[in-house]
PDB file of C-alpha atoms (C1' of nucleotides) in Angstrom:
ATOM      1  CA  MET D   1      -0.195  48.982  12.457  1.00 43.00           C
ATOM      2  CA  THR D   2      -0.024  45.876  14.475  1.00 52.00           C
ATOM      3  CA  PRO D   3       2.930  43.802  12.727  1.00 53.00           C
ATOM      4  CA  LYS D   4       1.595  40.473  12.151  1.00 68.00           C
ATOM      5  CA  ARG D   5       3.469  37.688  13.929  1.00 71.00           C
ATOM      6  CA  GLU D   6       2.743  35.205  11.307  1.00 74.00           C
ATOM      7  CA  LEU D   7       3.830  37.294   8.484  1.00 78.00           C
ATOM      8  CA  ILE D   8       7.120  38.182  10.036  1.00 82.00           C
ATOM      9  CA  LYS D   9       7.843  34.343  10.795  1.00 79.00           C
ATOM     10  CA  GLY D  10       8.155  33.651   7.167  1.00 77.00           C
ATOM     11  CA  SER D  11      10.633  35.997   6.407  1.00 86.00           C
ATOM     12  CA  SER D  12      12.623  36.808   9.307  1.00 88.00           C
ATOM     13  CA  SER D  13      15.807  34.702   8.274  1.00 89.00           C
ATOM     14  CA  SER D  14      15.466  35.976   4.952  1.00 90.00           C
ATOM     15  CA  LEU D  15      15.660  39.570   6.344  1.00 91.00           C
ATOM     16  CA  LEU D  16      18.388  38.952   8.799  1.00 93.00           C
ATOM     17  CA  LEU D  17      20.666  37.451   5.696  1.00 93.00           C
ATOM     18  CA  CYS D  18      19.742  40.523   3.587  1.00 93.00           C
ATOM     19  CA  LEU D  19      20.717  42.964   6.485  1.00 93.00           C
ATOM     20  CA  ILE D  20      23.873  40.935   6.990  1.00 95.00           C
ATOM     21  CA  GLU D  21      24.700  40.666   3.409  1.00 95.00           C
ATOM     22  CA  GLN D  22      24.451  44.746   3.066  1.00 95.00           C
ATOM     23  CA  GLN D  23      26.784  44.986   5.920  1.00 94.00           C
ATOM     24  CA  PRO D  24      28.427  42.923   8.652  1.00 95.00           C
ATOM     25  CA  MET D  25      26.596  43.480  11.854  1.00 95.00           C
ATOM     26  CA  TYR D  26      26.130  42.023  15.563  1.00 95.00           C
ATOM     27  CA  GLY D  27      22.925  41.198  17.233  1.00 92.00           C
ATOM     28  CA  TYR D  28      22.224  44.202  19.077  1.00 93.00           C
ATOM     29  CA  GLN D  29      22.896  46.360  16.237  1.00 94.00           C
ATOM     30  CA  ILE D  30      20.546  44.292  13.834  1.00 94.00           C
ATOM     31  CA  ILE D  31      17.585  44.740  16.151  1.00 94.00           C
ATOM     32  CA  LYS D  32      18.020  48.643  16.333  1.00 93.00           C
ATOM     33  CA  GLU D  33      18.725  48.713  12.601  1.00 92.00           C
ATOM     34  CA  MET D  34      15.493  46.793  11.802  1.00 92.00           C
ATOM     35  CA  GLU D  35      13.752  49.072  14.038  1.00 91.00           C
ATOM     36  CA  SER D  36      15.009  52.441  12.705  1.00 91.00           C
ATOM     37  CA  ARG D  37      14.979  51.516   9.067  1.00 91.00           C
ATOM     38  CA  SER D  38      11.350  50.234   9.078  1.00 90.00           C
ATOM     39  CA  GLN D  39      10.261  53.042  11.086  1.00 90.00           C
ATOM     40  CA  GLY D  40       9.522  51.277  13.731  1.00 88.00           C
ATOM     41  CA  TYR D  41       7.406  48.422  12.134  1.00 90.00           C
ATOM     42  CA  PHE D  42       9.992  45.620  12.954  1.00 90.00           C
ATOM     43  CA  ASN D  43      10.882  45.437  16.749  1.00 87.00           C
ATOM     44  CA  PHE D  44      12.762  42.089  16.958  1.00 89.00           C
ATOM     45  CA  LYS D  45      13.036  40.865  20.493  1.00 90.00           C
ATOM     46  CA  GLU D  46      16.223  39.272  21.755  1.00 91.00           C
ATOM     47  CA  GLY D  47      14.699  35.903  22.351  1.00 90.00           C
ATOM     48  CA  THR D  48      13.903  35.973  18.598  1.00 91.00           C
ATOM     49  CA  LEU D  49      17.052  37.336  17.143  1.00 94.00           C
ATOM     50  CA  TYR D  50      19.717  35.411  19.071  1.00 95.00           C
ATOM     51  CA  PRO D  51      18.118  32.134  18.290  1.00 94.00           C
ATOM     52  CA  ALA D  52      17.721  32.875  14.693  1.00 93.00           C
ATOM     53  CA  LEU D  53      21.212  34.013  14.126  1.00 95.00           C
ATOM     54  CA  HIS D  54      22.413  30.709  15.704  1.00 94.00           C
ATOM     55  CA  ARG D  55      20.413  28.812  13.365  1.00 92.00           C
ATOM     56  CA  LEU D  56      21.702  30.724  10.215  1.00 94.00           C
ATOM     57  CA  GLU D  57      25.305  30.226  11.491  1.00 94.00           C
ATOM     58  CA  LYS D  58      24.673  26.423  12.333  1.00 92.00           C
ATOM     59  CA  ALA D  59      23.378  26.349   8.520  1.00 91.00           C
ATOM     60  CA  GLY D  60      26.482  27.901   7.353  1.00 93.00           C
ATOM     61  CA  LEU D  61      24.658  30.801   5.876  1.00 94.00           C
ATOM     62  CA  ILE D  62      26.413  33.417   8.105  1.00 95.00           C
ATOM     63  CA  THR D  63      29.645  33.268  10.218  1.00 95.00           C
ATOM     64  CA  GLY D  64      30.156  34.945  13.530  1.00 93.00           C
ATOM     65  CA  GLN D  65      33.463  36.509  14.726  1.00 93.00           C
ATOM     66  CA  TRP D  66      34.131  37.841  18.209  1.00 93.00           C
ATOM     67  CA  GLN D  67      35.814  41.310  18.295  1.00 90.00           C
ATOM     68  CA  MET D  68      37.020  43.176  21.151  1.00 82.00           C
ATOM     69  CA  LEU D  69      36.135  46.973  21.573  1.00 77.00           C
ATOM     70  CA  PRO D  70      38.666  49.163  22.916  1.00 72.00           C
ATOM     71  CA  ASN D  71      37.085  49.008  26.216  1.00 70.00           C
ATOM     72  CA  GLY D  72      37.501  45.280  26.528  1.00 67.00           C
ATOM     73  CA  ARG D  73      34.018  44.332  25.998  1.00 77.00           C
ATOM     74  CA  PRO D  74      33.616  41.701  23.149  1.00 84.00           C
ATOM     75  CA  ARG D  75      31.000  41.881  20.243  1.00 92.00           C
ATOM     76  CA  ARG D  76      29.855  39.111  17.948  1.00 95.00           C
ATOM     77  CA  TYR D  77      29.865  40.450  14.354  1.00 96.00           C
ATOM     78  CA  TYR D  78      28.192  38.346  11.577  1.00 96.00           C
ATOM     79  CA  TYR D  79      29.217  38.064   8.004  1.00 96.00           C
ATOM     80  CA  ILE D  80      27.450  36.461   5.337  1.00 96.00           C
ATOM     81  CA  THR D  81      28.976  33.423   3.626  1.00 96.00           C
ATOM     82  CA  THR D  82      28.954  32.366   0.134  1.00 95.00           C
ATOM     83  CA  ARG D  83      26.068  29.681   0.890  1.00 94.00           C
ATOM     84  CA  GLY D  84      24.402  32.612   2.340  1.00 94.00           C
ATOM     85  CA  GLU D  85      24.543  34.545  -0.822  1.00 94.00           C
ATOM     86  CA  ALA D  86      23.321  31.818  -2.719  1.00 93.00           C
ATOM     87  CA  LYS D  87      20.472  31.228  -0.263  1.00 91.00           C
ATOM     88  CA  ILE D  88      19.368  35.035  -0.624  1.00 92.00           C
ATOM     89  CA  ALA D  89      19.295  34.511  -4.387  1.00 91.00           C
ATOM     90  CA  ALA D  90      17.214  31.380  -4.266  1.00 89.00           C
ATOM     91  CA  GLU D  91      14.713  33.044  -1.557  1.00 88.00           C
ATOM     92  CA  ARG D  92      14.324  36.070  -3.786  1.00 88.00           C
ATOM     93  CA  VAL D  93      12.926  33.687  -6.362  1.00 88.00           C
ATOM     94  CA  GLN D  94      10.845  31.810  -3.810  1.00 86.00           C
ATOM     95  CA  TRP D  95       9.218  35.200  -2.624  1.00 86.00           C
ATOM     96  CA  GLN D  96       8.333  36.119  -6.544  1.00 87.00           C
ATOM     97  CA  ASP D  97       6.647  32.635  -6.779  1.00 87.00           C
ATOM     98  CA  PHE D  98       4.925  33.190  -3.622  1.00 88.00           C
ATOM     99  CA  LEU D  99       3.534  36.604  -4.430  1.00 88.00           C
ATOM    100  CA  THR D 100       2.515  35.268  -7.889  1.00 88.00           C
ATOM    101  CA  ALA D 101       0.424  32.471  -6.343  1.00 89.00           C
ATOM    102  CA  ILE D 102      -1.004  34.857  -3.743  1.00 89.00           C
ATOM    103  CA  ARG D 103      -2.202  37.069  -6.707  1.00 88.00           C
ATOM    104  CA  LEU D 104      -3.540  34.199  -8.592  1.00 89.00           C
ATOM    105  CA  ILE D 105      -5.754  33.580  -5.659  1.00 89.00           C
ATOM    106  CA  ILE D 106      -7.099  37.061  -4.871  1.00 86.00           C
ATOM    107  CA  LYS D 107      -7.517  37.585  -8.631  1.00 78.00           C
ATOM    108  CA  PRO D 108      -8.264  34.841 -10.377  1.00 68.00           C
ATOM    109  CA  ALA D 109      -7.308  34.785 -14.113  1.00 63.00           C
ATOM    110  CA  SER D 110     -10.509  34.562 -16.180  1.00 53.00           C
ATOM    111  CA  THR D 111     -10.759  30.814 -16.689  1.00 47.00           C
TER     112      THR D 111
ATOM    113  CA  MET S   1       9.526  26.150  -7.122  1.00 44.00           C
ATOM    114  CA  THR S   2       9.695  24.732  -3.586  1.00 54.00           C
ATOM    115  CA  PRO S   3       6.750  26.497  -1.708  1.00 56.00           C
ATOM    116  CA  LYS S   4       8.360  28.048   1.473  1.00 65.00           C
ATOM    117  CA  ARG S   5       6.270  26.602   4.410  1.00 70.00           C
ATOM    118  CA  GLU S   6       6.709  29.607   6.560  1.00 72.00           C
ATOM    119  CA  LEU S   7       5.542  31.859   3.969  1.00 76.00           C
ATOM    120  CA  ILE S   8       2.360  30.262   3.768  1.00 80.00           C
ATOM    121  CA  LYS S   9       2.099  29.970   7.374  1.00 76.00           C
ATOM    122  CA  GLY S  10       1.582  33.575   7.825  1.00 76.00           C
ATOM    123  CA  SER S  11      -1.095  34.019   5.288  1.00 85.00           C
ATOM    124  CA  SER S  12      -2.768  30.895   4.905  1.00 87.00           C
ATOM    125  CA  SER S  13      -6.021  32.159   6.956  1.00 89.00           C
ATOM    126  CA  SER S  14      -5.839  35.402   4.849  1.00 90.00           C
ATOM    127  CA  LEU S  15      -6.220  33.398   1.614  1.00 90.00           C
ATOM    128  CA  LEU S  16      -8.944  31.250   2.898  1.00 92.00           C
ATOM    129  CA  LEU S  17     -11.054  34.341   3.876  1.00 93.00           C
ATOM    130  CA  CYS S  18     -10.294  35.608   0.600  1.00 92.00           C
ATOM    131  CA  LEU S  19     -11.379  32.518  -1.529  1.00 93.00           C
ATOM    132  CA  ILE S  20     -14.444  31.956   0.753  1.00 95.00           C
ATOM    133  CA  GLU S  21     -15.620  35.675   0.506  1.00 95.00           C
ATOM    134  CA  GLN S  22     -15.302  35.329  -3.336  1.00 94.00           C
ATOM    135  CA  GLN S  23     -17.643  32.393  -3.272  1.00 94.00           C
ATOM    136  CA  PRO S  24     -18.943  29.874  -0.435  1.00 95.00           C
ATOM    137  CA  MET S  25     -16.736  26.886  -0.520  1.00 94.00           C
ATOM    138  CA  TYR S  26     -16.642  23.686   1.437  1.00 94.00           C
ATOM    139  CA  GLY S  27     -13.106  21.933   2.235  1.00 92.00           C
ATOM    140  CA  TYR S  28     -12.335  19.673  -0.162  1.00 93.00           C
ATOM    141  CA  GLN S  29     -13.212  22.103  -2.791  1.00 94.00           C
ATOM    142  CA  ILE S  30     -10.880  24.727  -1.236  1.00 94.00           C
ATOM    143  CA  ILE S  31      -7.970  22.320  -1.352  1.00 93.00           C
ATOM    144  CA  LYS S  32      -8.361  21.804  -5.190  1.00 92.00           C
ATOM    145  CA  GLU S  33      -9.347  25.337  -6.064  1.00 92.00           C
ATOM    146  CA  MET S  34      -6.271  26.680  -4.176  1.00 91.00           C
ATOM    147  CA  GLU S  35      -4.132  24.286  -6.179  1.00 90.00           C
ATOM    148  CA  SER S  36      -5.596  24.757  -9.616  1.00 90.00           C
ATOM    149  CA  ARG S  37      -5.616  28.686  -9.446  1.00 90.00           C
ATOM    150  CA  SER S  38      -2.351  28.832  -8.081  1.00 90.00           C
ATOM    151  CA  GLN S  39      -0.978  26.306 -10.636  1.00 88.00           C
ATOM    152  CA  GLY S  40       0.169  23.809  -8.258  1.00 86.00           C
ATOM    153  CA  TYR S  41       1.830  26.226  -5.929  1.00 89.00           C
ATOM    154  CA  PHE S  42      -0.550  26.010  -3.192  1.00 89.00           C
ATOM    155  CA  ASN S  43      -1.024  22.259  -2.082  1.00 86.00           C
ATOM    156  CA  PHE S  44      -2.842  22.566   1.451  1.00 89.00           C
ATOM    157  CA  LYS S  45      -3.195  19.280   3.465  1.00 88.00           C
ATOM    158  CA  GLU S  46      -6.183  18.244   4.806  1.00 90.00           C
ATOM    159  CA  GLY S  47      -4.328  18.146   8.394  1.00 89.00           C
ATOM    160  CA  THR S  48      -3.578  22.083   7.643  1.00 90.00           C
ATOM    161  CA  LEU S  49      -6.913  23.150   6.067  1.00 93.00           C
ATOM    162  CA  TYR S  50      -9.758  21.551   8.382  1.00 94.00           C
ATOM    163  CA  PRO S  51      -8.296  22.919  11.692  1.00 93.00           C
ATOM    164  CA  ALA S  52      -7.694  26.165  10.056  1.00 92.00           C
ATOM    165  CA  LEU S  53     -11.307  26.220   8.958  1.00 94.00           C
ATOM    166  CA  HIS S  54     -12.269  25.560  12.458  1.00 94.00           C
ATOM    167  CA  ARG S  55     -10.152  28.203  13.870  1.00 91.00           C
ATOM    168  CA  LEU S  56     -11.675  30.707  11.501  1.00 93.00           C
ATOM    169  CA  GLU S  57     -15.226  29.530  12.383  1.00 93.00           C
ATOM    170  CA  LYS S  58     -14.612  29.737  16.020  1.00 92.00           C
ATOM    171  CA  ALA S  59     -13.118  33.126  15.590  1.00 90.00           C
ATOM    172  CA  GLY S  60     -16.663  34.176  13.823  1.00 92.00           C
ATOM    173  CA  LEU S  61     -15.105  34.950  10.605  1.00 94.00           C
ATOM    174  CA  ILE S  62     -16.749  32.420   8.640  1.00 95.00           C
ATOM    175  CA  THR S  63     -19.823  30.211   9.382  1.00 95.00           C
ATOM    176  CA  GLY S  64     -20.287  26.720   8.123  1.00 93.00           C
ATOM    177  CA  GLN S  65     -23.427  24.991   7.025  1.00 92.00           C
ATOM    178  CA  TRP S  66     -23.902  21.418   6.335  1.00 92.00           C
ATOM    179  CA  GLN S  67     -25.925  20.570   3.161  1.00 89.00           C
ATOM    180  CA  MET S  68     -27.173  17.297   1.836  1.00 81.00           C
ATOM    181  CA  LEU S  69     -26.012  16.350  -1.525  1.00 77.00           C
ATOM    182  CA  PRO S  70     -28.976  14.539  -3.943  1.00 71.00           C
ATOM    183  CA  ASN S  71     -27.128  11.465  -3.338  1.00 69.00           C
ATOM    184  CA  GLY S  72     -27.406  11.782   0.592  1.00 66.00           C
ATOM    185  CA  ARG S  73     -23.844  12.832   1.691  1.00 76.00           C
ATOM    186  CA  PRO S  74     -23.352  15.775   3.632  1.00 83.00           C
ATOM    187  CA  ARG S  75     -21.047  18.533   2.833  1.00 91.00           C
ATOM    188  CA  ARG S  76     -19.981  21.506   4.995  1.00 95.00           C
ATOM    189  CA  TYR S  77     -20.146  24.923   3.027  1.00 95.00           C
ATOM    190  CA  TYR S  78     -18.503  27.999   4.683  1.00 96.00           C
ATOM    191  CA  TYR S  79     -19.682  31.322   4.338  1.00 96.00           C
ATOM    192  CA  ILE S  80     -17.985  34.714   5.145  1.00 96.00           C
ATOM    193  CA  THR S  81     -19.467  36.444   7.917  1.00 95.00           C
ATOM    194  CA  THR S  82     -19.595  40.337   8.285  1.00 95.00           C
ATOM    195  CA  ARG S  83     -16.750  40.195  10.639  1.00 94.00           C
ATOM    196  CA  GLY S  84     -14.685  38.001   8.281  1.00 93.00           C
ATOM    197  CA  GLU S  85     -15.172  40.762   5.637  1.00 94.00           C
ATOM    198  CA  ALA S  86     -13.980  43.405   8.151  1.00 93.00           C
ATOM    199  CA  LYS S  87     -10.632  41.067   8.911  1.00 91.00           C
ATOM    200  CA  ILE S  88     -10.160  40.893   5.324  1.00 92.00           C
ATOM    201  CA  ALA S  89      -9.959  44.568   5.046  1.00 91.00           C
ATOM    202  CA  ALA S  90      -7.741  44.758   8.150  1.00 88.00           C
ATOM    203  CA  GLU S  91      -5.171  42.128   6.818  1.00 88.00           C
ATOM    204  CA  ARG S  92      -4.919  43.810   3.481  1.00 88.00           C
ATOM    205  CA  VAL S  93      -3.812  46.777   5.151  1.00 87.00           C
ATOM    206  CA  GLN S  94      -1.565  44.653   7.322  1.00 86.00           C
ATOM    207  CA  TRP S  95       0.066  43.152   4.159  1.00 86.00           C
ATOM    208  CA  GLN S  96       0.735  46.600   2.925  1.00 88.00           C
ATOM    209  CA  ASP S  97       2.513  47.549   5.853  1.00 88.00           C
ATOM    210  CA  PHE S  98       4.314  44.645   6.062  1.00 88.00           C
ATOM    211  CA  LEU S  99       5.514  44.791   2.488  1.00 88.00           C
ATOM    212  CA  THR S 100       6.492  48.658   3.206  1.00 89.00           C
ATOM    213  CA  ALA S 101       8.654  47.607   5.996  1.00 89.00           C
ATOM    214  CA  ILE S 102      10.389  44.699   4.197  1.00 89.00           C
ATOM    215  CA  ARG S 103      11.207  47.082   1.245  1.00 89.00           C
ATOM    216  CA  LEU S 104      12.553  49.525   3.445  1.00 90.00           C
ATOM    217  CA  ILE S 105      14.937  46.630   4.962  1.00 89.00           C
ATOM    218  CA  ILE S 106      16.181  45.562   1.548  1.00 86.00           C
ATOM    219  CA  LYS S 107      16.492  48.879  -0.062  1.00 78.00           C
ATOM    220  CA  PRO S 108      17.184  51.397   2.795  1.00 68.00           C
ATOM    221  CA  ALA S 109      16.154  54.933   1.912  1.00 63.00           C
ATOM    222  CA  SER S 110      19.284  57.012   1.664  1.00 53.00           C
ATOM    223  CA  THR S 111      19.717  58.282   5.427  1.00 47.00           C
TER     224      THR S 111
ATOM    225  C1'  DT G   1      23.916  55.976  43.586  1.00 83.58           C
ATOM    226  C1'  DA G   2      20.388  54.599  40.493  1.00 83.58           C
ATOM    227  C1'  DT G   3      18.699  54.062  36.153  1.00 83.58           C
ATOM    228  C1'  DT G   4      19.362  53.298  31.234  1.00 83.58           C
ATOM    229  C1'  DA G   5      21.517  51.709  27.371  1.00 83.58           C
ATOM    230  C1'  DT G   6      24.575  48.246  25.593  1.00 83.58           C
ATOM    231  C1'  DA G   7      25.674  43.487  24.571  1.00 83.58           C
ATOM    232  C1'  DC G   8      25.191  38.538  24.798  1.00 83.58           C
ATOM    233  C1'  DC G   9      22.386  34.454  26.188  1.00 83.58           C
ATOM    234  C1'  DT G  10      18.461  30.404  27.326  1.00 83.58           C
ATOM    235  C1'  DA G  11      14.020  27.864  28.803  1.00 83.58           C
ATOM    236  C1'  DG G  12       9.492  27.269  27.960  1.00 83.58           C
ATOM    237  C1'  DC G  13       5.138  28.440  25.816  1.00 83.58           C
ATOM    238  C1'  DA G  14       2.163  29.146  21.914  1.00 83.58           C
ATOM    239  C1'  DA G  15       0.729  29.093  17.276  1.00 83.58           C
ATOM    240  C1'  DC G  16       0.507  26.685  12.993  1.00 83.58           C
ATOM    241  C1'  DT G  17       1.872  23.441   9.104  1.00 83.58           C
ATOM    242  C1'  DC G  18       2.801  18.671   8.163  1.00 83.58           C
ATOM    243  C1'  DC G  19       2.609  13.717   8.175  1.00 83.58           C
ATOM    244  C1'  DA G  20       0.090   9.848   9.106  1.00 83.58           C
ATOM    245  C1'  DG G  21      -3.671   8.175  10.040  1.00 83.58           C
ATOM    246  C1'  DG G  22      -8.948   6.920  10.607  1.00 83.58           C
ATOM    247  C1'  DT G  23     -13.731   6.907   8.764  1.00 83.58           C
ATOM    248  C1'  DA G  24     -17.286   6.545   4.845  1.00 83.58           C
ATOM    249  C1'  DT G  25     -19.697   6.653   0.095  1.00 83.58           C
ATOM    250  C1'  DA G  26     -19.545   6.976  -5.023  1.00 83.58           C
ATOM    251  C1'  DA G  27     -17.683   6.228  -9.344  1.00 83.58           C
ATOM    252  C1'  DA G  28     -14.596   4.103 -12.334  1.00 83.58           C
ATOM    253  C1'  DG G  29     -11.633   0.391 -14.062  1.00 83.58           C
ATOM    254  C1'  DC G  30     -10.834  -4.517 -14.689  1.00 83.58           C
TER     255       DC G  30
ATOM    256  C1'  DG B   1     -18.241  -8.592  -8.819  1.00 83.58           C
ATOM    257  C1'  DC B   2     -14.345  -6.483  -6.976  1.00 83.58           C
ATOM    258  C1'  DT B   3     -10.797  -3.326  -6.481  1.00 83.58           C
ATOM    259  C1'  DT B   4      -8.888   1.239  -6.875  1.00 83.58           C
ATOM    260  C1'  DT B   5      -9.297   6.048  -7.054  1.00 83.58           C
ATOM    261  C1'  DA B   6     -11.838  10.185  -5.953  1.00 83.58           C
ATOM    262  C1'  DT B   7     -14.536  12.379  -2.927  1.00 83.58           C
ATOM    263  C1'  DA B   8     -15.441  14.563   1.882  1.00 83.58           C
ATOM    264  C1'  DC B   9     -14.870  14.776   6.524  1.00 83.58           C
ATOM    265  C1'  DC B  10     -11.707  14.408  10.804  1.00 83.58           C
ATOM    266  C1'  DT B  11      -7.773  14.134  14.618  1.00 83.58           C
ATOM    267  C1'  DG B  12      -3.074  13.374  17.212  1.00 83.58           C
ATOM    268  C1'  DG B  13       1.302  14.371  17.469  1.00 83.58           C
ATOM    269  C1'  DA B  14       6.024  16.406  15.751  1.00 83.58           C
ATOM    270  C1'  DG B  15       8.734  20.200  14.085  1.00 83.58           C
ATOM    271  C1'  DT B  16       9.718  25.135  13.303  1.00 83.58           C
ATOM    272  C1'  DT B  17       9.989  29.441  15.138  1.00 83.58           C
ATOM    273  C1'  DG B  18       8.221  34.159  17.695  1.00 83.58           C
ATOM    274  C1'  DC B  19       7.599  35.698  22.096  1.00 83.58           C
ATOM    275  C1'  DT B  20       7.743  36.362  27.170  1.00 83.58           C
ATOM    276  C1'  DA B  21      10.364  36.130  30.924  1.00 83.58           C
ATOM    277  C1'  DG B  22      14.366  35.824  32.884  1.00 83.58           C
ATOM    278  C1'  DG B  23      19.733  35.911  33.416  1.00 83.58           C
ATOM    279  C1'  DT B  24      24.714  38.194  33.215  1.00 83.58           C
ATOM    280  C1'  DA B  25      27.695  42.207  32.800  1.00 83.58           C
ATOM    281  C1'  DT B  26      29.477  46.785  31.704  1.00 83.58           C
ATOM    282  C1'  DA B  27      29.265  52.053  30.448  1.00 83.58           C
ATOM    283  C1'  DA B  28      26.872  56.017  30.197  1.00 83.58           C
ATOM    284  C1'  DT B  29      23.637  59.065  32.184  1.00 83.58           C
ATOM    285  C1'  DA B  30      20.708  61.302  35.386  1.00 83.58           C
TER     286       DA B  30
END
DNA sequence: TATTATACCTAGCAACTCCAGGTATAAAGC
DNA sequence: GCTTTATACCTGGAGTTGCTAGGTATAATA
C-alpha cells in the first residue's frame, strides 16, 4: 500500500480544505487526523503541510489565528473562508470531470 | 471544465500505459486519441508527452519501435511490455487505495 | 535525566507539466 | 507554384509541490 506521491500531489490542497471546512484545525492536528482517518494511508510530512497551509492562507482560502493554550503555548488554528468554501465546491466539480475523463480513457465508449 | 493540472500529473503515466495496452500507438496519435476519447478534457502537450514516453521506455514499461510509412516517413510505435502490464495491475490497486483513503477523509467513518 | 510527543518553521532537492521553440515532410487551399 | 495546416518527432527552462533534513521550543513520560 505505498501511497503514490504524485496522486497525493494533485489533491492535497483540496483535502486540507475539506478537513478544515469540517472543523477548524491546527497543523499538527491535521497531520494526526489525516493519518488516523485514512487508517495510516496519508502521512503528511511537516515539510509538506506547513508550506501548503501557508499557500492556502496566502490564497485567501483559509485564515489562521494564533490561540494561547492554558499552559502558555501558542497554536495556529486555521478556519475556512467564504472563498475557501467556494473553492471546495469548484474542486468537487473538477474531480468529477476528471474521473469522468479517466473512465473514458480506460473504457472507451463504443465509437 | 478547467482540467486540473496537478490531478493529471499524478495519473498521466498510468493513463499512457492503459492506452498503449489497449493498442500500440505512436506519440502524435496518443495526443489525438486522449483528446477525442475524453471529449476534449485531456489535451496533452508534446512537451509533456514525449518525455513521459521516454521515461516509460527507460523504465522498461513500454518499448518503442520505428516503423516506416509507405511514404518513407518514420513513426515510433510504442508497445506495452510484460513489466508494463504488471505495473498497470499494481497501479489499479494504488488507485483503489487512494480513493478509499480520500473517502475516509471527506466522509469520516463514525468514530 | 533522557526520551518522546507536541507544535511551529524553512531551505534545497526531485519530479513532472507546460510553454516555447526547433526540425522536417505531406496535404490542402489559394 | 506558394502558403498554410496537419503530421510527427524532439529539447530546454520555468513553475509547482512533495519530501528530506534540519532547526527551535516546551511538556509529559520513562
